[in-house]
Tab-separated table of C-alpha atoms and ligand atoms in Angstrom:
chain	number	residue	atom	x	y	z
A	1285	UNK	CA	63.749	-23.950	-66.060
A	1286	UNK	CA	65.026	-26.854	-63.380
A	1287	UNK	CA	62.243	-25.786	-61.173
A	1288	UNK	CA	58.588	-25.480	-61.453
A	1289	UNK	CA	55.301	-24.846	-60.007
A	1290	UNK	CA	52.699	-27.797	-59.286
A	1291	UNK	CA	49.608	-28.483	-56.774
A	1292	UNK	CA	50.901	-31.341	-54.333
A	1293	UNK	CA	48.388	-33.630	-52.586
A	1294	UNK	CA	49.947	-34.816	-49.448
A	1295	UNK	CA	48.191	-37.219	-47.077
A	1296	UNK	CA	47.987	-36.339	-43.616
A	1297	UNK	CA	46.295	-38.523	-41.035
A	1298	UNK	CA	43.800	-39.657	-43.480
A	1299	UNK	CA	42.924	-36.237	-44.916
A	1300	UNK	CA	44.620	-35.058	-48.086
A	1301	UNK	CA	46.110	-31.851	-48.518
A	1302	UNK	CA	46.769	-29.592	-51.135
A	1303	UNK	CA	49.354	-27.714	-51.356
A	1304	UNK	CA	51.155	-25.566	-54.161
A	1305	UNK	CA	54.923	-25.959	-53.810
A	1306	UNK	CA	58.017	-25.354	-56.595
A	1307	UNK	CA	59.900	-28.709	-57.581
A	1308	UNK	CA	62.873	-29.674	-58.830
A	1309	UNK	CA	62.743	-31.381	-62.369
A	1310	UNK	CA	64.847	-34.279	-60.812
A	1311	UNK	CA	61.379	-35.474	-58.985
A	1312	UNK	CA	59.449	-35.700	-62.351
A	1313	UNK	CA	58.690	-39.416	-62.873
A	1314	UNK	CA	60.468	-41.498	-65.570
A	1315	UNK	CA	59.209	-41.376	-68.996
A	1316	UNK	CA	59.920	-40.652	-72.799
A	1317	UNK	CA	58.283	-37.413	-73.280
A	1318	UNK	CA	58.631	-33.795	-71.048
A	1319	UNK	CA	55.942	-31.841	-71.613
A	1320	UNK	CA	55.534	-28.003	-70.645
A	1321	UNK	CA	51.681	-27.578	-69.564
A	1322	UNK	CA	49.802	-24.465	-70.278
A	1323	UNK	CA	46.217	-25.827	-69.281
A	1324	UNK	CA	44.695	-28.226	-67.333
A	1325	UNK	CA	40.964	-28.608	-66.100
A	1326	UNK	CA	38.967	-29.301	-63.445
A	1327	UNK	CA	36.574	-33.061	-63.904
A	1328	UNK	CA	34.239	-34.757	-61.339
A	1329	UNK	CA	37.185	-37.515	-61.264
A	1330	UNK	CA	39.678	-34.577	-60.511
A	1331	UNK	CA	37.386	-33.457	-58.078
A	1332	UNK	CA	37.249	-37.066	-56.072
A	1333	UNK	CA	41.241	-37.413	-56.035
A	1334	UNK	CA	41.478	-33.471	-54.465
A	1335	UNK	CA	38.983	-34.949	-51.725
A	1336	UNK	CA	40.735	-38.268	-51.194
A	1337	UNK	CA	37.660	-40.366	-52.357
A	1338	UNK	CA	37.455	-43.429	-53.995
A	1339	UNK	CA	40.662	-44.411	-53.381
A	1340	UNK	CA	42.381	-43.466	-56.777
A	1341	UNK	CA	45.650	-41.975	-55.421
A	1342	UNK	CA	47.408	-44.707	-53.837
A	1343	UNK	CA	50.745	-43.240	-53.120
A	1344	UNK	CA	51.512	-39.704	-51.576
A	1345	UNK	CA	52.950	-37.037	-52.595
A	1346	UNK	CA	51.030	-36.824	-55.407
A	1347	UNK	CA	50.259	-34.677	-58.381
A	1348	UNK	CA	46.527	-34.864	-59.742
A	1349	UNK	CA	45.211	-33.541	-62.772
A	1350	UNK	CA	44.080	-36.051	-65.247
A	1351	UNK	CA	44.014	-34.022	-68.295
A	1352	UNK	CA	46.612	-31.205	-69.999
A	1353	UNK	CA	47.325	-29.530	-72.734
A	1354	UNK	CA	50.791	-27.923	-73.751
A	1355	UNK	CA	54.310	-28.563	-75.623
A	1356	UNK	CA	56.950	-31.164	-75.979
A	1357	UNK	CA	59.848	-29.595	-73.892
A	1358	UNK	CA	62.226	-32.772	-74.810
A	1359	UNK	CA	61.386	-36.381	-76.041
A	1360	UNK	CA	63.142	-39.755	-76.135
A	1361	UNK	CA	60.878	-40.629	-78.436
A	1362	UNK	CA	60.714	-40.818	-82.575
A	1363	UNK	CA	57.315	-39.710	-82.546
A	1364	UNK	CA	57.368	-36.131	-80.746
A	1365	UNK	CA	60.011	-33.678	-81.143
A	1366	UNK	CA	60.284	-30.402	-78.788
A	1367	UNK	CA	57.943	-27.772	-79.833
A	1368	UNK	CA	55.152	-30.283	-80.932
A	1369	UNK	CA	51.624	-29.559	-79.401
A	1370	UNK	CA	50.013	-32.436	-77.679
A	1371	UNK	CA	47.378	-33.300	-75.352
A	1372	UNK	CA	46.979	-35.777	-72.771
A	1373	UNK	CA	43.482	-37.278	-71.257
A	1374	UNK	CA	42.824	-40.389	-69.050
A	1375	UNK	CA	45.886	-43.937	-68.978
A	1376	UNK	CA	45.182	-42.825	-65.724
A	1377	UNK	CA	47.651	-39.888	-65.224
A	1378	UNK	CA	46.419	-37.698	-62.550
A	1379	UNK	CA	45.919	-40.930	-60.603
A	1380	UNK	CA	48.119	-43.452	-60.923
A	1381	UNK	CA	50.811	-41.182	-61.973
A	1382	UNK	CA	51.940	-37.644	-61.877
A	1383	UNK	CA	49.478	-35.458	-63.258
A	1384	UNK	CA	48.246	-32.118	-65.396
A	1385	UNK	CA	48.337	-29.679	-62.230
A	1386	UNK	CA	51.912	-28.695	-62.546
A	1387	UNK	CA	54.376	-26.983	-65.222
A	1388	UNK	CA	56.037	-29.766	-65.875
A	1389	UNK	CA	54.821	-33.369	-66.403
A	1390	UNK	CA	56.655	-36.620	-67.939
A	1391	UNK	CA	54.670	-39.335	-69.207
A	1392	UNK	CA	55.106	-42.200	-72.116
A	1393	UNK	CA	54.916	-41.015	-75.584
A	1394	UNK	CA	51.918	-43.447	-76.180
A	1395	UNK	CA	49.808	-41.756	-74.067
A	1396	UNK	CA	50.175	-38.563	-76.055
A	1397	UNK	CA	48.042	-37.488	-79.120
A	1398	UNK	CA	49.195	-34.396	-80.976
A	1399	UNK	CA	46.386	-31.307	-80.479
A	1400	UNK	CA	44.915	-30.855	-83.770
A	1401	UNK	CA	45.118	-27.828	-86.183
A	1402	UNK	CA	42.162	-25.713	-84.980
A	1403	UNK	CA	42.128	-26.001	-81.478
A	1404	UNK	CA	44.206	-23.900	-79.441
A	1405	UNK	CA	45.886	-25.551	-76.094
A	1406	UNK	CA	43.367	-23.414	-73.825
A	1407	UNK	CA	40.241	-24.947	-76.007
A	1408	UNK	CA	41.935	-28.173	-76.669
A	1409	UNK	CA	41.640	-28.200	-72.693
A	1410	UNK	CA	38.093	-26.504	-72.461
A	1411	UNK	CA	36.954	-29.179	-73.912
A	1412	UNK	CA	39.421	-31.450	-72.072
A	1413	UNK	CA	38.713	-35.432	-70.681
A	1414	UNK	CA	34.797	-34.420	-70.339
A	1415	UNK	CA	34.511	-33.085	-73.914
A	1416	UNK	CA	36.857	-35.916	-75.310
A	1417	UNK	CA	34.127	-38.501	-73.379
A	1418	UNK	CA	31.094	-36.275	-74.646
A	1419	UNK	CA	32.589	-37.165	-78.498
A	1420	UNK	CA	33.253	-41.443	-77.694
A	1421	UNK	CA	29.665	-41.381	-76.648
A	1422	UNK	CA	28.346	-39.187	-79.928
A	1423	UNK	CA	30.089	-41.742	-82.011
A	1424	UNK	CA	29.172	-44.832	-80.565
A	1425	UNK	CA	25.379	-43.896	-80.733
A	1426	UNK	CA	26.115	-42.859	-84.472
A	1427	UNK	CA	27.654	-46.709	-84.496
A	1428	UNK	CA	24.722	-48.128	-82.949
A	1429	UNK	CA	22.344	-46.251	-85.816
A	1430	UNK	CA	21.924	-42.666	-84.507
A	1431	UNK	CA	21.232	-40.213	-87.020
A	1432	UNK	CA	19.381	-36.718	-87.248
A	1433	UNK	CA	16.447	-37.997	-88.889
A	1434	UNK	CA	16.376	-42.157	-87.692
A	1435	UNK	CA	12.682	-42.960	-88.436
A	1436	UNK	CA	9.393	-42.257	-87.563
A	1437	UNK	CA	8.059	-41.069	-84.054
A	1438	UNK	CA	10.400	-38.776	-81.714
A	1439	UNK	CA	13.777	-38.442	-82.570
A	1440	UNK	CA	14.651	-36.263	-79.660
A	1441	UNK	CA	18.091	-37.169	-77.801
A	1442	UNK	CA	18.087	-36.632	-74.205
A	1443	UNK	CA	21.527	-35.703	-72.276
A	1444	UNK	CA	21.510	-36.141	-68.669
A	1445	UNK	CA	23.595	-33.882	-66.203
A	1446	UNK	CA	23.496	-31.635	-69.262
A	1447	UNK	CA	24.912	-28.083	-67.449
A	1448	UNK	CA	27.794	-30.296	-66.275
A	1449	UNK	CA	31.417	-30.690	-68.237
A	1450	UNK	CA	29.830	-34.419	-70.162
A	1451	UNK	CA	26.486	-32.233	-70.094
A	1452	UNK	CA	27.370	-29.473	-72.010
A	1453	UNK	CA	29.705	-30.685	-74.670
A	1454	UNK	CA	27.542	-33.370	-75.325
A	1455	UNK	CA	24.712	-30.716	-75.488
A	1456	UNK	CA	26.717	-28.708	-77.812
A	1457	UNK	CA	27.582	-31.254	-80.343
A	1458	UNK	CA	24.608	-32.895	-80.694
A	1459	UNK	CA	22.780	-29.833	-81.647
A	1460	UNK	CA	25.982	-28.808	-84.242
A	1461	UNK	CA	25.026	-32.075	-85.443
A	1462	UNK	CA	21.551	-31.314	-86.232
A	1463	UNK	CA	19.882	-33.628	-83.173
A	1464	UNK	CA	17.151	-31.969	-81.365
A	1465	UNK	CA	18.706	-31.876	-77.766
A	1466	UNK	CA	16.441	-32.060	-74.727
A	1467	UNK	CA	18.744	-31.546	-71.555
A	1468	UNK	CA	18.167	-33.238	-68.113
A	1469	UNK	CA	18.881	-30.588	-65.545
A	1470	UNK	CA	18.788	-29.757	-62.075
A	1471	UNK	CA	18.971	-26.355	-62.412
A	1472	UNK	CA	16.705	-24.434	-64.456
A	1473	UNK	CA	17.987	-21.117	-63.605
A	1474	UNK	CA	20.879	-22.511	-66.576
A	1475	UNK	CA	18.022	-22.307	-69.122
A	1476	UNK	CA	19.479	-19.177	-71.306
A	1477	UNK	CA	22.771	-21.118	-70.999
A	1478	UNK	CA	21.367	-24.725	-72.198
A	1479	UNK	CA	19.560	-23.030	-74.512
A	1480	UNK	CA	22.331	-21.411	-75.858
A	1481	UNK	CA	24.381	-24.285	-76.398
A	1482	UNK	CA	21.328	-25.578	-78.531
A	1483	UNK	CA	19.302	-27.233	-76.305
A	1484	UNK	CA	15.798	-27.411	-77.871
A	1485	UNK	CA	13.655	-28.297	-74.815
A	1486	UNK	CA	14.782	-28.725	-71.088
A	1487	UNK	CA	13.628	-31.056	-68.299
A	1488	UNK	CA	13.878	-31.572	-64.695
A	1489	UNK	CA	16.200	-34.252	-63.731
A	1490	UNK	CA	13.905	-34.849	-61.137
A	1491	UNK	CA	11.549	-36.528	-63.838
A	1492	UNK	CA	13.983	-39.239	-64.504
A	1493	UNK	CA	15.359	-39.550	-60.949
A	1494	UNK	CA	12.975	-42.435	-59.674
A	1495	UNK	CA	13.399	-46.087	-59.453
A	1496	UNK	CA	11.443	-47.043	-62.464
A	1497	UNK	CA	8.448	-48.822	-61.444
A	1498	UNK	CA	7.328	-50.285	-64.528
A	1499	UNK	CA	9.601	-52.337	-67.248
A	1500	UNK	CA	8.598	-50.033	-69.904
A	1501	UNK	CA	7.643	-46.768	-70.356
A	1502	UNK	CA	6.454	-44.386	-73.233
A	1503	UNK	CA	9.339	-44.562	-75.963
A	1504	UNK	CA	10.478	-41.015	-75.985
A	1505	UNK	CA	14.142	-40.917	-76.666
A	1506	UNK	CA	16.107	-41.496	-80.013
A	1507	UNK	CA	18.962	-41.430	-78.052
A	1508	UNK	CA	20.544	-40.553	-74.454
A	1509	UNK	CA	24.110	-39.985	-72.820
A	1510	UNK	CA	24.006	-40.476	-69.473
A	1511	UNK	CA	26.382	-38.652	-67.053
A	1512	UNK	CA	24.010	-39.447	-64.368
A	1513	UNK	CA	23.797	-43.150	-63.868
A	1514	UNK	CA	21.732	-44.683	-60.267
A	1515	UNK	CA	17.457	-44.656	-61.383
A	1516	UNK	CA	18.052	-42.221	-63.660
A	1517	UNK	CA	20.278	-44.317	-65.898
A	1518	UNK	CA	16.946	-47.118	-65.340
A	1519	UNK	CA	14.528	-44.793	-66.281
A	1520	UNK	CA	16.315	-43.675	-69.689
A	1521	UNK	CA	16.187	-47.972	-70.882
A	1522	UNK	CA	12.565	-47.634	-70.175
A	1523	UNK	CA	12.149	-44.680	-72.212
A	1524	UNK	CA	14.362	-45.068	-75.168
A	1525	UNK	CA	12.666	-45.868	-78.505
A	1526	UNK	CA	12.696	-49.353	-80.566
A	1527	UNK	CA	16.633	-50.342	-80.998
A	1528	UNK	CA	17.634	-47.316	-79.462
A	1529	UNK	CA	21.162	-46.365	-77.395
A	1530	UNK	CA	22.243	-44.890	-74.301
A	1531	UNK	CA	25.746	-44.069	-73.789
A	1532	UNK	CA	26.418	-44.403	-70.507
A	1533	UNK	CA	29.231	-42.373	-69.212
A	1534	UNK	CA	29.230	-41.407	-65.560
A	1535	UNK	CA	27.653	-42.004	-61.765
A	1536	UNK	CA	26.937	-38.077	-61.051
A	1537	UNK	CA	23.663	-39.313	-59.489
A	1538	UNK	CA	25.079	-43.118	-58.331
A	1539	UNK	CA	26.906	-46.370	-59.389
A	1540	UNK	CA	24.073	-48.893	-58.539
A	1541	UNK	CA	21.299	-49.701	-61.854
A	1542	UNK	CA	17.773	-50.597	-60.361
A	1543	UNK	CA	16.635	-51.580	-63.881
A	1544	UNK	CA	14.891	-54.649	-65.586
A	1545	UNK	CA	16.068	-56.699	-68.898
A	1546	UNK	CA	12.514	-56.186	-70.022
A	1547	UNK	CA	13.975	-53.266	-72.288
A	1548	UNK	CA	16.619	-55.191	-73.696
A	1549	UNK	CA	14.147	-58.311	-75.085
A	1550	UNK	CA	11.293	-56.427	-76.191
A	1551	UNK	CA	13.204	-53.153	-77.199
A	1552	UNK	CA	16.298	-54.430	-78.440
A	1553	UNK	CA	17.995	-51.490	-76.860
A	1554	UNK	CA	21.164	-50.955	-76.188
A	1555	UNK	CA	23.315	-49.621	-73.037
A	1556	UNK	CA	26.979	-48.708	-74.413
A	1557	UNK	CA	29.814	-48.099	-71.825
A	1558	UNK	CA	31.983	-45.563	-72.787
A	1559	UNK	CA	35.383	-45.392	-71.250
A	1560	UNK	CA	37.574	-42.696	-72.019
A	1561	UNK	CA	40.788	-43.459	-69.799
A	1562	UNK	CA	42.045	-46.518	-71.568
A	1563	UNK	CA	39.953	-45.866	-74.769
A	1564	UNK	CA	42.298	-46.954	-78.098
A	1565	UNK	CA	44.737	-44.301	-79.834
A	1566	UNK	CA	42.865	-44.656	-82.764
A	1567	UNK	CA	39.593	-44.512	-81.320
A	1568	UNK	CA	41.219	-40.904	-78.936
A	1569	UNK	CA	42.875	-39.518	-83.015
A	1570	UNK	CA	38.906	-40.182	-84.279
A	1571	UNK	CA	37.445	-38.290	-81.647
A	1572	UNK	CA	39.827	-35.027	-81.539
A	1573	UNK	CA	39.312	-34.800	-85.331
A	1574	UNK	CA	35.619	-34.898	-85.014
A	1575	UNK	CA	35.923	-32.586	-82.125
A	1576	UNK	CA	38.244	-29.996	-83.766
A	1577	UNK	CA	35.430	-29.932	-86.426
A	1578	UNK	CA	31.730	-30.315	-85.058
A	1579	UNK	CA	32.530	-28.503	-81.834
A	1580	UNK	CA	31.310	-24.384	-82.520
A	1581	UNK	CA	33.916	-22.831	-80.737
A	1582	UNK	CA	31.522	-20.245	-79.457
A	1583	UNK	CA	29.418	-22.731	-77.544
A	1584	UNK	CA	33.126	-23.955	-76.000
A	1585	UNK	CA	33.419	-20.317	-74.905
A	1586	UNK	CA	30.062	-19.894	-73.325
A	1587	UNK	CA	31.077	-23.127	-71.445
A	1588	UNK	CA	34.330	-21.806	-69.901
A	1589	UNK	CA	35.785	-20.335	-66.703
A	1590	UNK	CA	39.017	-20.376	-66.914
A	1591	UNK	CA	40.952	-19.976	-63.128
A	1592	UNK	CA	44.564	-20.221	-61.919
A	1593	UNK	CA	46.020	-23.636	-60.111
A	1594	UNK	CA	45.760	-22.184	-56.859
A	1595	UNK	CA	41.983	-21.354	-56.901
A	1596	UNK	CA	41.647	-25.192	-57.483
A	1597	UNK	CA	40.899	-27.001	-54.241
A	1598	UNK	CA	38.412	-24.291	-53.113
A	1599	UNK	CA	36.886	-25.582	-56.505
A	1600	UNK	CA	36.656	-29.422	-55.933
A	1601	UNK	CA	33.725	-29.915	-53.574
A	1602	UNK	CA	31.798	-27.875	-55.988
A	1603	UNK	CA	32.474	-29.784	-58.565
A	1604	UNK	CA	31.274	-33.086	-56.520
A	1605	UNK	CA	27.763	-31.033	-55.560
A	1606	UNK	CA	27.477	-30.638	-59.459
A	1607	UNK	CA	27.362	-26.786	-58.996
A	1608	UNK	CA	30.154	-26.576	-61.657
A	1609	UNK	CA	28.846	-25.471	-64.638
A	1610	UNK	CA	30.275	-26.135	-68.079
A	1611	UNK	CA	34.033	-26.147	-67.965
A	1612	UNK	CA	37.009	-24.969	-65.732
A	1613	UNK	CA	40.171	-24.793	-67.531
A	1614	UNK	CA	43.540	-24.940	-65.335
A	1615	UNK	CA	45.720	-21.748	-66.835
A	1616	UNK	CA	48.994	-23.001	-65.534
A	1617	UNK	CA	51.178	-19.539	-66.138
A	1618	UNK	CA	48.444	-17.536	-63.683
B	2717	NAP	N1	33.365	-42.737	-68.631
B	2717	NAP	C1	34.364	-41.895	-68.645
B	2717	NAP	O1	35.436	-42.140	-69.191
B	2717	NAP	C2	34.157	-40.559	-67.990
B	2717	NAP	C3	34.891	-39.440	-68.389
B	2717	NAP	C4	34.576	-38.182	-67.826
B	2717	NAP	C5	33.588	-38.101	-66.859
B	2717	NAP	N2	32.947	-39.229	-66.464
B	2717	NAP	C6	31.891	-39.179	-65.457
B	2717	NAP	O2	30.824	-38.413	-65.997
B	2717	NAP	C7	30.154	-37.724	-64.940
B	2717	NAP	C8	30.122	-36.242	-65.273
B	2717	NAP	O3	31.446	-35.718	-65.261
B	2717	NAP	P1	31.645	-34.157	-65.412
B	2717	NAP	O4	33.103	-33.902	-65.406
B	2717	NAP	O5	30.781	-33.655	-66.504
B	2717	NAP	O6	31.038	-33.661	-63.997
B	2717	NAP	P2	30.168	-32.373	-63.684
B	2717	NAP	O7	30.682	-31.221	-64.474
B	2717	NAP	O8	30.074	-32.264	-62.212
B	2717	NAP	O9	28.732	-32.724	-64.272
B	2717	NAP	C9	27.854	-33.629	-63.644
B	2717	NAP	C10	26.443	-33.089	-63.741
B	2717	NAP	O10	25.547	-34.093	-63.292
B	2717	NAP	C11	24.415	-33.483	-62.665
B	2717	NAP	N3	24.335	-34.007	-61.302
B	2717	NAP	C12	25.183	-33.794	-60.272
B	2717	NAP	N4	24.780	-34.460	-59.166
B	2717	NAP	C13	23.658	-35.118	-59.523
B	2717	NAP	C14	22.745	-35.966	-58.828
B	2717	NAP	N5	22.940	-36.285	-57.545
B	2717	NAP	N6	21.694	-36.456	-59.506
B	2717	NAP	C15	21.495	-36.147	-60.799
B	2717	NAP	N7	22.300	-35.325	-61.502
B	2717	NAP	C16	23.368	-34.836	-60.871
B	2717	NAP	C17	24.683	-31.977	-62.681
B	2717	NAP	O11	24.079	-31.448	-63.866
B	2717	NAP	P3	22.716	-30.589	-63.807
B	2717	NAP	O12	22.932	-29.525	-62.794
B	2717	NAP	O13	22.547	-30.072	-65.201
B	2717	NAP	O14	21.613	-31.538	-63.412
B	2717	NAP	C18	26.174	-31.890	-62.837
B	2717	NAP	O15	26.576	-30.671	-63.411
B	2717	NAP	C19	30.925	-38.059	-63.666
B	2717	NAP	O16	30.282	-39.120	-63.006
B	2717	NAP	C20	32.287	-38.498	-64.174
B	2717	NAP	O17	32.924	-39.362	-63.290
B	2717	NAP	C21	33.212	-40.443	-67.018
């Protein structure tokens, strides 16, 4: 095939616009490695770049998508030969350059990893860049001393923005892993579906939405990750046990951090950033392994929509109001 379908943003007096066109291969950007895409999801970061915010597309015509899943069409490269199944998240494709929302996407063989035996392309993408981030902030609590039994007192781990993408992989996981999950929400109608991904207790994010207005609170949590950032982000250091973790991974709620040190010097906690876009290859081969293995697929199911490329934009400011729940997988051949 010399042509294929994709989902253009074009810039037009200061408002983008999608638009789903058929291009010629010639326009695919340089790189080693052709890959043809079968799925491709919808993030919160996906969801800014549709909407213009934030200024992460810089040049126009663009193609976002900052995640796919498919197979090596042709490679310049030693390490991928056509046929191989591979996945791509974050090096800031989607952004920077031409992204997951099309058939066809070229990109350097370095930002590949081959999909692991276990996971087909669909769930490889199900789980996709929020699942992948969900697993770097699992492991770096386990660095920091996490563990299903860590100690006396409450060894509950709380995950914020927990019907979200983050939310409910990280929900998922956890409880495969044998933590007792209580999950930050704003929406308690999603009980039977928090629930089933093995929450053990839910709460309102409301609770944790504040400014803090004391240093330290009552040490509650073994462990957190944090899609939410803003107060509520402030509120979890207050609350996390003796030489506890967050994993901080997103700004669902805000950027800013209206916290104290206080924490820090008479906690010893610790606030871990986890950054999935230019995370290590090693550190990316770690997590899919762990994922292919710890993930019940089930729970990936429950967590799914799956929708064609053209129902995407309608999709976007959704995603932003955090009335997305779970997953959207991209199919590209609907
Ligand atoms: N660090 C990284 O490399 C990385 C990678 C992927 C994503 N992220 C970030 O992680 C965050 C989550 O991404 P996602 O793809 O999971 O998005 P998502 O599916 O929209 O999930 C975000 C969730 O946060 C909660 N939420 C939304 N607005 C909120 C608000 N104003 N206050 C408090 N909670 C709110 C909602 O959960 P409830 O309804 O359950 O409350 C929502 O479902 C985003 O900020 C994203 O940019 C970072």
């Amino acid at each position: 095939m010399s042509e294929f379908r994709a989902l253009v943003l074009h810039e037009e007096g200061g408002t983008v616009v999608p638009l789903l066109e058929t291009l010629d291969e010639n326009r695919l950007p340089a790189g080693e490695v052709t890959v043809a895409v079968e799925y491709s999801t919808l993030n919160y970061k996906d969801g800014m770049i549709l909407e213009g915010q934030g200024r992460l597309v810089r040049a126009y015509p663009h193609v976002p998508g900052i995640d796919f899943a498919g197979s090596v069409l042709a490679s310049d490269s030693p390490e991928f030969k056509p046929g191989d199944p591979v996945i791509l998240t974050g090096w800031r494709v989607g952004e920077l350059h031409w992204g997951g929302y099309a058939e066809r996407v070229r990109v350097p063989a370095a930002y590949l990893v081959r999909r692991p035996d276990g996971l087909s392309a669909k769930q490889a993408m199900a789980i996709g860049t929020a699942g992948f981030t969900a697993m770097l902030a699992v492991i770096a609590l386990e660095g920091h001393g996490l563990a299903p039994e860590a100690g006396p007192g409450p060894n509950d781990v709380l995950v914020t923005g927990a019907a979200g993408g983050v939310g409910s992989i990280a929900v998922s996981v956890l409880s495969a892993l044998g933590y007792r999950v209580v999950a930050s929400t704003g929406r308690p109608e999603l009980r039977d579906y928090l629930t089933g991904l093995g929450a053990a207790e839910l709460i309102d994010r409301a609770a944790l939405a504040a400014k803090p207005t004391r240093p330290l609170d009552r040490e509650r949590w073994a462990g957190a990750i944090d899609a939410v950032g803003g107060a509520t982000l402030a509120t979890i250091l207050t609350q996390l046990k003796y030489r506890a973790s967050v994993a901080a991974c997103g700004l669902a709620g805000g950027s800013d951090l209206p916290a104290t040190v206080i924490p820090f010097l008479l906690r010893g906690v610790n606030l871990l950033g986890i950054d999935s876009v230019m995370c290590p290859r090693d550190e990316r081969l770690e997590a899919w392994r762990r994922l292919a293995r710890e993930l019940p697929l089930e729970k990936l199911d429950a967590a799914t929509e799956t929708v064609s490329l053209g129902e995407v934009p309608t999709l976007a400011p959704r995603i932003l109001k955090g009335a997305v729940r779970g997953r959207i997988v991209i199919d590209l051949s609907r």
